[in-house]
Coordinates of C-alpha atoms in Angstrom, one line a residue:
X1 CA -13.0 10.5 -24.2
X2 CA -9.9 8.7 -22.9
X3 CA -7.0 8.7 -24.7
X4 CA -6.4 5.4 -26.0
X5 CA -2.9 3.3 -25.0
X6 CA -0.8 2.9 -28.2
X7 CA 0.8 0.0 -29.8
X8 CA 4.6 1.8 -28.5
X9 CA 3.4 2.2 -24.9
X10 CA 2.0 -1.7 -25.0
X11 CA 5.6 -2.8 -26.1
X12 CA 7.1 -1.0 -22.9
X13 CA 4.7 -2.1 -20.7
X14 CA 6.0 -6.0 -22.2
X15 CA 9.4 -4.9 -21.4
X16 CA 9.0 -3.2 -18.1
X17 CA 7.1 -6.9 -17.2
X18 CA 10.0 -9.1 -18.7
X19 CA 12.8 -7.0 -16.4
X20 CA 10.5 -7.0 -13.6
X21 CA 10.3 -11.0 -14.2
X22 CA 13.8 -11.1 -14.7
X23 CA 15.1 -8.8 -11.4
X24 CA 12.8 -11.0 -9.0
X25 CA 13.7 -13.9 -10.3
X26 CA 17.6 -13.1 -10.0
X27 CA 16.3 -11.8 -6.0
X28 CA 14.6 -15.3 -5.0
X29 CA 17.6 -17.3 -5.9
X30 CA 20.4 -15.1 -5.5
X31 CA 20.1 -12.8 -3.2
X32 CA 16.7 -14.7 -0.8
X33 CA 14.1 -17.3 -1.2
X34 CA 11.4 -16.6 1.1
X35 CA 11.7 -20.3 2.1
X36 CA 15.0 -19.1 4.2
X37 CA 12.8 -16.4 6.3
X38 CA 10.0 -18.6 7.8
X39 CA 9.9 -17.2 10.9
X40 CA 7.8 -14.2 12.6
X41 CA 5.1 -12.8 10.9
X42 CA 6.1 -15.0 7.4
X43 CA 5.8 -18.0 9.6
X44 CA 2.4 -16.9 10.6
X45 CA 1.2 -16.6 7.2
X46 CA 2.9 -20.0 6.2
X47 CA 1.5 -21.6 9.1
X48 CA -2.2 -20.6 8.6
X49 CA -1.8 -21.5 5.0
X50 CA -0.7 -25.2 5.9
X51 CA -3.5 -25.7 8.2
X52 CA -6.4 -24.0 6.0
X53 CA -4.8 -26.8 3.1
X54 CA -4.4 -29.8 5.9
X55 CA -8.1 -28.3 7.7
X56 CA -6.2 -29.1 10.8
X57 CA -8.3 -28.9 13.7
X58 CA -7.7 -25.6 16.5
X59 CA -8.0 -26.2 20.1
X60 CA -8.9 -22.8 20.3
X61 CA -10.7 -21.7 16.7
X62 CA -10.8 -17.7 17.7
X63 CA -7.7 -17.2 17.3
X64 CA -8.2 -17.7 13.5
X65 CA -10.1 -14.8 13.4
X66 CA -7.6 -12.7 14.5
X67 CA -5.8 -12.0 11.6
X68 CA -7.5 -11.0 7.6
X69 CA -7.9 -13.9 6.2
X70 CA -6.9 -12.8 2.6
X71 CA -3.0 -13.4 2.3
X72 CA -3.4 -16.9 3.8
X73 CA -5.9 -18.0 1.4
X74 CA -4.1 -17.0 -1.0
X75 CA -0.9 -18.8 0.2
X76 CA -2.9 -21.7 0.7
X77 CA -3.8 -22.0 -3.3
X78 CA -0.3 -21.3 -4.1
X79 CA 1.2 -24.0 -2.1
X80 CA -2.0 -26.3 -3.2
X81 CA -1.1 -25.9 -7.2
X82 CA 2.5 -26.2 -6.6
X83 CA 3.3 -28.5 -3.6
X84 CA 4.8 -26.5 -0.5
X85 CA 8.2 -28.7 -0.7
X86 CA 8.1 -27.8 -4.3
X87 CA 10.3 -24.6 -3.8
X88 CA 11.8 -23.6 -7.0
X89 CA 7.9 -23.8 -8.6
X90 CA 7.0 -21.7 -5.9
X91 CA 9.3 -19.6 -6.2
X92 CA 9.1 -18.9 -9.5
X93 CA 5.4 -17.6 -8.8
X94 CA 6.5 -15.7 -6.1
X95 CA 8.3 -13.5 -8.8
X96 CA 5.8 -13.7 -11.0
X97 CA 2.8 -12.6 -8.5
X98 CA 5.3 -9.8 -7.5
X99 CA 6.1 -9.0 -11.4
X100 CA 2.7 -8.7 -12.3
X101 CA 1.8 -5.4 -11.7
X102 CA 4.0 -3.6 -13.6
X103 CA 2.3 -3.7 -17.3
X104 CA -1.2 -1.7 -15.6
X105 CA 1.2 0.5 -13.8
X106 CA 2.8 1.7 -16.9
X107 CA -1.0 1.3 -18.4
X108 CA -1.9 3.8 -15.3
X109 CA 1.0 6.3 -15.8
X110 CA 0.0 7.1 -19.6
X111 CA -3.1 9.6 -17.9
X112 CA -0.4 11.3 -16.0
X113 CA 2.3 11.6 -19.6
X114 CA 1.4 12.3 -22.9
X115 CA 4.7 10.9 -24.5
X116 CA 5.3 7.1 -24.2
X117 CA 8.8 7.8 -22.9
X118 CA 7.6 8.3 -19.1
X119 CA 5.5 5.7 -18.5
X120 CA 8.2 3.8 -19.7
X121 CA 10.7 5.0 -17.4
X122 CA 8.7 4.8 -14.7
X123 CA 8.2 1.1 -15.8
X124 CA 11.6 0.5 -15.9
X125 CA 12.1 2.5 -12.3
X126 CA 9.2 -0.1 -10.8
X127 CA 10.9 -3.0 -12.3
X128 CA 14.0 -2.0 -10.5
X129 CA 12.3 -0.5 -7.4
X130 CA 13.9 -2.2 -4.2
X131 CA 11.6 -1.8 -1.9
X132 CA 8.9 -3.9 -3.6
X133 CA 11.4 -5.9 -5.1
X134 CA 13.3 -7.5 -1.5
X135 CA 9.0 -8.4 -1.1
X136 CA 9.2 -11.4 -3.2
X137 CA 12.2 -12.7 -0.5
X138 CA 9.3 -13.3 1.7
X139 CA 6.2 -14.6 2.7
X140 CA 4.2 -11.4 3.3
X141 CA 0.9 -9.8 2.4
X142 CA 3.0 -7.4 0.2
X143 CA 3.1 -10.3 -2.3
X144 CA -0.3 -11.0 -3.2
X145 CA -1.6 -7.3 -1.9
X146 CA 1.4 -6.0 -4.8
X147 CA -0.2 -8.1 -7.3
X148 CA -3.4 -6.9 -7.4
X149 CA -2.9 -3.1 -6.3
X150 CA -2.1 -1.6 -9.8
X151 CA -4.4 -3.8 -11.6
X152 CA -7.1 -2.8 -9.6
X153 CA -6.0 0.8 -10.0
X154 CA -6.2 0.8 -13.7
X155 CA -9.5 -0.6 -13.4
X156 CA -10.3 2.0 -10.7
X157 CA -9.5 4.4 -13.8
X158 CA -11.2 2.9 -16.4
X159 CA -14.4 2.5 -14.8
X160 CA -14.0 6.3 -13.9
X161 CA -13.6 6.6 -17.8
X162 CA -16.4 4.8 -19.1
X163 CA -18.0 2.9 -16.4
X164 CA -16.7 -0.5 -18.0
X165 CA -15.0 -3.5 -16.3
X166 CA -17.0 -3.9 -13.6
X167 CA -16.9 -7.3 -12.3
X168 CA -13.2 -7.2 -12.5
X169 CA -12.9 -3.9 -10.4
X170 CA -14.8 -5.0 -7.4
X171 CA -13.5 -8.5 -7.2
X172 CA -10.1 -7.0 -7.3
X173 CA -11.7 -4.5 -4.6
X174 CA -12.9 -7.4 -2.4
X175 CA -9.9 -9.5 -2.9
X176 CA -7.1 -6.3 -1.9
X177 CA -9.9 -6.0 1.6
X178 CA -9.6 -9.1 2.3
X179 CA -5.6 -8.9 2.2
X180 CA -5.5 -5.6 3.8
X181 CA -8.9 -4.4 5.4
X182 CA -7.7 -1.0 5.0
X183 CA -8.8 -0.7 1.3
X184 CA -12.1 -0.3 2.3
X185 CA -11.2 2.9 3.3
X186 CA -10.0 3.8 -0.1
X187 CA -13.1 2.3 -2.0
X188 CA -15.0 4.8 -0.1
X189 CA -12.3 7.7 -0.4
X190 CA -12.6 6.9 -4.2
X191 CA -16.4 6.2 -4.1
X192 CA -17.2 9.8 -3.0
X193 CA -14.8 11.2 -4.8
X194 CA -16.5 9.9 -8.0
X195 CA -20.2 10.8 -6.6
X196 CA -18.8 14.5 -6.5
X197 CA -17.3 14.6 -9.8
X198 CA -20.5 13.1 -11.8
X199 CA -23.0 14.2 -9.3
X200 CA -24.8 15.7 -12.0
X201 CA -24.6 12.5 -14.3
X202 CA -24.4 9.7 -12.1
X203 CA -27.3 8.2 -13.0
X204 CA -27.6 8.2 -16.9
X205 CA -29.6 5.2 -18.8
X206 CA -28.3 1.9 -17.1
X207 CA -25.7 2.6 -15.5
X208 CA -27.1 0.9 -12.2
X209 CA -26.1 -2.0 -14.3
X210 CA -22.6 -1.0 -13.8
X211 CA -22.5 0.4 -10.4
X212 CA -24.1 -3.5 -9.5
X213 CA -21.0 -5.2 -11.1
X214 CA -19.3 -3.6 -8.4
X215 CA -20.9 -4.6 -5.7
X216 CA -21.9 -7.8 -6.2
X217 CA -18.2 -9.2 -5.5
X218 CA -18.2 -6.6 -2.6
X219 CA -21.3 -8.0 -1.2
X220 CA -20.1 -11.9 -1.8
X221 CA -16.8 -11.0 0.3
X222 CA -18.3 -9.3 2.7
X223 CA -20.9 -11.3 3.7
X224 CA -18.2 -14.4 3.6
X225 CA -16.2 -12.4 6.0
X226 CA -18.8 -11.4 8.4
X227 CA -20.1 -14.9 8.9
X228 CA -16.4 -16.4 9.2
X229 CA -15.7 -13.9 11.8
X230 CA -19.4 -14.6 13.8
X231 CA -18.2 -18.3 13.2
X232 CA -14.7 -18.2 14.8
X233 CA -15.8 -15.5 17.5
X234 CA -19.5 -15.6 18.0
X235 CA -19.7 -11.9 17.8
X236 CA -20.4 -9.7 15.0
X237 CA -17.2 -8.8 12.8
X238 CA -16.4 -7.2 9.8
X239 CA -13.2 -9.3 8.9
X240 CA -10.5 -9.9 11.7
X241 CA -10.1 -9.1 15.7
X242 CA -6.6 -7.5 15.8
X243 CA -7.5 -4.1 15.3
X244 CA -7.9 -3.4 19.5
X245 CA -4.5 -4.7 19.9
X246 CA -3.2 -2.3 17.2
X247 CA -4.8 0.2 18.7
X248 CA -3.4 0.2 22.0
X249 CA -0.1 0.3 20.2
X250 CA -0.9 3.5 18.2
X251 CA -1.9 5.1 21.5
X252 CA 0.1 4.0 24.0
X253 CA 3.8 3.6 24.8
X254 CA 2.8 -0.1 25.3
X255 CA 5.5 -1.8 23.6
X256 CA 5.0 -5.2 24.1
X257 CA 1.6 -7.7 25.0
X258 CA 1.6 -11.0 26.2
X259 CA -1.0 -12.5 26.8
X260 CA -2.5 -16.1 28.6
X261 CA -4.9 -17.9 28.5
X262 CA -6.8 -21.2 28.4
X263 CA -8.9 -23.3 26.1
X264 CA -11.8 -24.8 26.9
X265 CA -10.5 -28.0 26.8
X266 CA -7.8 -26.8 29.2
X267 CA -4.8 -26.6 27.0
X268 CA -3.0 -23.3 28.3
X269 CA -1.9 -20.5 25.3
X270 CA 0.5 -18.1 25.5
X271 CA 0.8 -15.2 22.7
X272 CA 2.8 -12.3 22.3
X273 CA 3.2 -9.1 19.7
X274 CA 5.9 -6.3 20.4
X275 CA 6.1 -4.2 17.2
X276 CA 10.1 -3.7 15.9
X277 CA 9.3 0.1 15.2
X278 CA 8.7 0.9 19.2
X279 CA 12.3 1.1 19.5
X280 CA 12.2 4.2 17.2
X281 CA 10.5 6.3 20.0
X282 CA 12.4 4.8 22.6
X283 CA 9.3 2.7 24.2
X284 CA 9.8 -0.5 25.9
X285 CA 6.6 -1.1 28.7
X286 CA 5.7 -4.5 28.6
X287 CA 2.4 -5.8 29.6
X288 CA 0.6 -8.9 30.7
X289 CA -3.0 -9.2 29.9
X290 CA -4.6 -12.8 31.2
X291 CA -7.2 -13.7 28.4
X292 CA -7.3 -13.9 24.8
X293 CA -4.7 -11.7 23.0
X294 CA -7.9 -9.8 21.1
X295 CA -10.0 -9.7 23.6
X296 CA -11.5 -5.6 23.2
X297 CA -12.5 -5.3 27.3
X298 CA -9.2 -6.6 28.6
X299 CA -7.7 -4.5 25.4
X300 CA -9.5 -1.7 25.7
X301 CA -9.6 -1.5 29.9
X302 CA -5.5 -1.3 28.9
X303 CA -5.5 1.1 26.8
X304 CA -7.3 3.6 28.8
X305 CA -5.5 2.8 31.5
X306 CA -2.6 4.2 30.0
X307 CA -4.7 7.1 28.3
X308 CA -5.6 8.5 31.7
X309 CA -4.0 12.0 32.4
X310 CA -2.9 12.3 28.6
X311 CA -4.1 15.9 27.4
X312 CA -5.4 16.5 23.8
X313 CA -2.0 17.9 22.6
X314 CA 0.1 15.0 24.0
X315 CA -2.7 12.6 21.9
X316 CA -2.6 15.1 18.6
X317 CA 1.0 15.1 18.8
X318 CA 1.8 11.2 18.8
X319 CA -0.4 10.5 16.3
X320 CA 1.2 13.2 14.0
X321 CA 4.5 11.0 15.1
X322 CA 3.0 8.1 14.2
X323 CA 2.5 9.7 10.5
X324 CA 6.4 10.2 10.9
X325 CA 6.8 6.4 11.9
X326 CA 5.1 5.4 8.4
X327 CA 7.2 8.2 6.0
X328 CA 10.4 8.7 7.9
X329 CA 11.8 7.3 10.9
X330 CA 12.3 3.9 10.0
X331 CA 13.6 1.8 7.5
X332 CA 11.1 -1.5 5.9
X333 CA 11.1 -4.6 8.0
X334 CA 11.8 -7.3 7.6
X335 CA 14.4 -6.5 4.8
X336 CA 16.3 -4.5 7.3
X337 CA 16.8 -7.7 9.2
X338 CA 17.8 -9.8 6.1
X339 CA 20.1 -6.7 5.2
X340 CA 22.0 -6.6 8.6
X341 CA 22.0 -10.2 7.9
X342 CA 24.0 -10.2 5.0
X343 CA 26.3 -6.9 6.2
X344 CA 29.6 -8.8 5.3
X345 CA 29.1 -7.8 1.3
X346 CA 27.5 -4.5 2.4
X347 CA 25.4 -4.8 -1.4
X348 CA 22.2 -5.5 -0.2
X349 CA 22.1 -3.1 2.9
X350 CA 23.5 -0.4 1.3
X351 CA 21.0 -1.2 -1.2
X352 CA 18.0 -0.6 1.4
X353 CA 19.5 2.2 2.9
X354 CA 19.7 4.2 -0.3
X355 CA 16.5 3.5 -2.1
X356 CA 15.0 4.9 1.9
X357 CA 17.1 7.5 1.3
X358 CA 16.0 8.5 -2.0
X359 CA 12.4 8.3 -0.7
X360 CA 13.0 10.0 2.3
X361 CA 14.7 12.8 0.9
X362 CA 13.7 12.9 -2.5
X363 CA 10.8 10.8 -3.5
X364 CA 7.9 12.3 -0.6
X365 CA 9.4 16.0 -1.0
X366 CA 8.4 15.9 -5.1
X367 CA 5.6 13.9 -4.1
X368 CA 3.9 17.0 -2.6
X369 CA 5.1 19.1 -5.1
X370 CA 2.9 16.8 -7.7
X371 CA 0.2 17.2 -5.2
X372 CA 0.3 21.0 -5.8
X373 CA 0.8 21.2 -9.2
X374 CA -0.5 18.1 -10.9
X375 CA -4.2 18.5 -12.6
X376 CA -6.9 17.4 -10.4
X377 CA -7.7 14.4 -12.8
X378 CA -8.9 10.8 -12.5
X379 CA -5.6 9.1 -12.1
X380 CA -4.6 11.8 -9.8
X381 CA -7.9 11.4 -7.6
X382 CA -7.4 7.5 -7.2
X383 CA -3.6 8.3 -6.3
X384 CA -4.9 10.5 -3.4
X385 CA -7.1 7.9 -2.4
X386 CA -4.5 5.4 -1.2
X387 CA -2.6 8.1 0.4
X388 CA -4.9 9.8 2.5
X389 CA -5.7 5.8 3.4
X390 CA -2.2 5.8 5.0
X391 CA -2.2 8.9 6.6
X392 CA -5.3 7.8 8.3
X393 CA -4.2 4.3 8.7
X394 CA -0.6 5.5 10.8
X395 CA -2.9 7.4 13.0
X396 CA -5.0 4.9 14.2
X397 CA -3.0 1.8 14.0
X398 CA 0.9 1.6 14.8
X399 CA 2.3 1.6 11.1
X400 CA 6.1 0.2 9.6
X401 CA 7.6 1.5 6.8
X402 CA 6.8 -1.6 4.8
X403 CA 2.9 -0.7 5.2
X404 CA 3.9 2.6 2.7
X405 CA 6.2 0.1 0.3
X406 CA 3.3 -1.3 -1.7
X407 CA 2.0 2.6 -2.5
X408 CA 5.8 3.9 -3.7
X409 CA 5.0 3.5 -7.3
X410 CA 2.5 6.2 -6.9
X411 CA 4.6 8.2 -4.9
X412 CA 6.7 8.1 -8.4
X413 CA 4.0 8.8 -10.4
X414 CA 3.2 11.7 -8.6
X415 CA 6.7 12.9 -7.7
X416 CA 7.7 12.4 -11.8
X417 CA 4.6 14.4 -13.0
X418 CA 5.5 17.2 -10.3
X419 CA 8.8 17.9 -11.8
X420 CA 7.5 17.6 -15.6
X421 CA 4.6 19.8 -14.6
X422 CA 7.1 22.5 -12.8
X423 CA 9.5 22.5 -15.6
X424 CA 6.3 23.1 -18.1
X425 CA 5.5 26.4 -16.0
X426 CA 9.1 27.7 -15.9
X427 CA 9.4 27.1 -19.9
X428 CA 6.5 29.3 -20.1
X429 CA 7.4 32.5 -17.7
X430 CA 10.9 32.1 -19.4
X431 CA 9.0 32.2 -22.7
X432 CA 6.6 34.9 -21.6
X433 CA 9.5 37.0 -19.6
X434 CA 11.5 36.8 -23.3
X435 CA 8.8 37.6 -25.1
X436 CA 8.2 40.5 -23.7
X437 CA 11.9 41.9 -23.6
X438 CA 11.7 41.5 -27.2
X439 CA 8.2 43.3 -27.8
X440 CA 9.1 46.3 -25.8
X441 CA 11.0 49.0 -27.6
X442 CA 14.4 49.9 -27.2
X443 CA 15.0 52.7 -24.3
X444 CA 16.9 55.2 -26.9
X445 CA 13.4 54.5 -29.4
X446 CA 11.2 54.8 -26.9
X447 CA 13.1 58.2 -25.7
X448 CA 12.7 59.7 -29.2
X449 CA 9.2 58.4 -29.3
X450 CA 8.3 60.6 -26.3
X451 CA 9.8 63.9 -27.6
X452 CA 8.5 63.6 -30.8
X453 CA 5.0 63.0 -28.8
X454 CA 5.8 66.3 -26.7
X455 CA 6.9 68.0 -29.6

């Protein structure tokens, strides 16, 4: 049976949420409001929102379908229930939407603890966390993706447990694909997983009932996204088009792609994407393409244009780099923009530059130490889940560090448990090891002893 939360880990989890409230709320109007960094990708997501609220017409409706459509949407309600010009209201649920998570991640922790005390910490450590605190500065996926991540993970867990919350798990399933398609791959990661643990009882009296809760929110966002995308494109989708032109990055030393075109009504386009983390490995090529920016034959006649010649090892090799890319060699953007930004007080960038550090250099290293040592449980299953997502994830699509940000509290989890877990084991040879200097007899008793023996 699970062990059930008590009444002193509840009244942490309040506090950890308060000081979470409290830290983002200090960050959007003292440090940045995401209303001062509307440009780039944030003015992508701010600009879709506007038109999905306005239903502004598109001279060219593809190129809706290019981007998930999930972070968007959700901007769109948000600036709907509180008026876009509105900015202190929306701020104040940016903070709160970035806040949320924090009670189920403490909730989540308790299968990894038995005291209260570290899932209480670790509370305190995500409230504090910088990288998924500078999020709320911006206009991001991070935001909404944040909010639902941990939630859904403690519903992950406690429909592991007892097969309960259903509806609630795969809404907040749908809802994190439609914000980040990638989850999908986790959902099944943690889908098998669970087949192989109750293959044996994975069927008992009605619990179809509770496998269809699941996927009846699943199916609705699916089949939503599917026809959107057959809509906008006219060809069969599961959710969004940009996954050639990510591609091409991950696999080439394309740095930059712009790309022209024309409308049908004859209005010319012009579109371009050059990743900041290219200039990490040194890669600068810059190529035209003349047609849409997704289109997979002109984005996939480029990409093996530049594959041509490339051996096996050269392939294996850059997409182990790429790993590299998402855990090491760079530091989260866009914060490391807004923190160069603001070098004359030095606070805030030599903030980001030591909470990398620390997860460089300490966080990742324990990490795999928890890997090793911590008990193959539910908790630690789900955990795995998202991570093997992002090893898989850097390999096929040209990651940043802020695409790992979202998943450091589970780094922590895992990292914290590690070192409890490790301590445990050395208590125990130190207990054994003095144990058994104390049980064996002295060497002047045992001399005697033989003598009397030969005697």
């Amino acid at each position: 049976m699970p062990r059930a939360i008590s009444r002193r880990v509840r009244v942490l989890a309040w506090l950890c949420l308060v000081l979470a409230i409290v830290v983002r709320l200090y960050w959007v109007f003292k440090v940045q409001s995401p209303y001062d960094a509307i440009y780039s990708d944030m003015g992508g997501y701010v600009e879709r929102a506007k038109d999905l609220m306005s239903h502004a017409p598109s001279a060219y409706p593809r190129i809706r379908a290019f981007y998930p459509y999930g972070a968007h949407y959700v901007y769109a309600a948000e600036f709907w229930l509180c008026g876009f010009e509105n900015k202190t209201v929306v701020c104040v649920v940016q903070a709160l939407l970035c806040a949320s998570p924090t009670y189920f991640f403490v909730l989540f922790c308790t299968r990894f603890f038995k005291s209260a005390w570290g899932p209480g910490l670790l509370g305190l450590l995500f409230a504090v966390w910088q990288p998924i605190v500078w999020c709320v500065g911006f206009f991001m996926s991070e935001t909404p993706f944040l909010a639902l991540l941990f939630w859904n993970a403690w519903l992950c867990l406690r429909f592991a447990e007892t097969r309960r919350y259903g509806v609630r798990l795969g809404l907040t399933s749908a809802l994190l694909f439609a914000i980040r398609p990638q989850y999908i791959l986790t959902f099944a990661i943690m889908g098998a997983l669970y087949v192989l643990r109750h293959r044996r009882r994975l069927f008992p009296r009605k619990a179809w009932r509770s496998y269809l809760r699941v996927a009846i929110p699943w199916l609705a966002i699916l089949i939503f996204s599917s026809a959107r995308h057959h809509r906008l494109t006219g060809r069969f989708g599961l959710i969004s088009e940009n996954g050639n032109l990510n591609r091409v990055f991950a696999d080439t030393t394309v740095a930059k792609v712009e790309a022209h075109w024309v409308t049908p009504n004859g209005e010319p386009w012009f579109y371009w994407f050059e990743p900041p983390t290219k200039k990490y490995f040194g890669e600068r090529e810059h190529v035209i393409i003349d047609g849409y920016i997704g289109d997979p034959e002109v984005l996939g006649r480029v990409r093996k244009e530049h594959l041509q010649g490339k051996s096996t090892f050269w392939r294996v090799r850059r997409a182990l780099n790429n790993v590299r890319l998402l855990w090491d060699l760079n530091d989260p953007w866009p914060e490391e923009d807004g923190a160069h930004q603001n070098a004359p007080n030095r606070t805030r960038h030599k903030l980001q530059r030591a909470f990398n550090g620390v997860t460089r250099w300490g966080v990742i290293p324990l990490m795999l130490l928890g890997l090793l040592l911590v008990r193959k449980r539910a908790g630690t299953m789900i955990i795995l889940a998202h991570l093997v997502t992002l090893v898989v994830l850097s390999m096929l699509f040209f990651p940043e560090a802020r695409y790992r940000v979202p998943y450091d509290p589970f780094m922590l989890i895992l990292a914290s448990a590690g070192v409890v877990r490790l301590v445990q084991i050395v208590r125990r040879w130190v207990y054994a090891f003095g144990v058994e200097r104390r049980s064996a007899p002295h060497s002047g008793e045992a001399h005697r002893a033989n003598l009397a023996k030969s005697a």
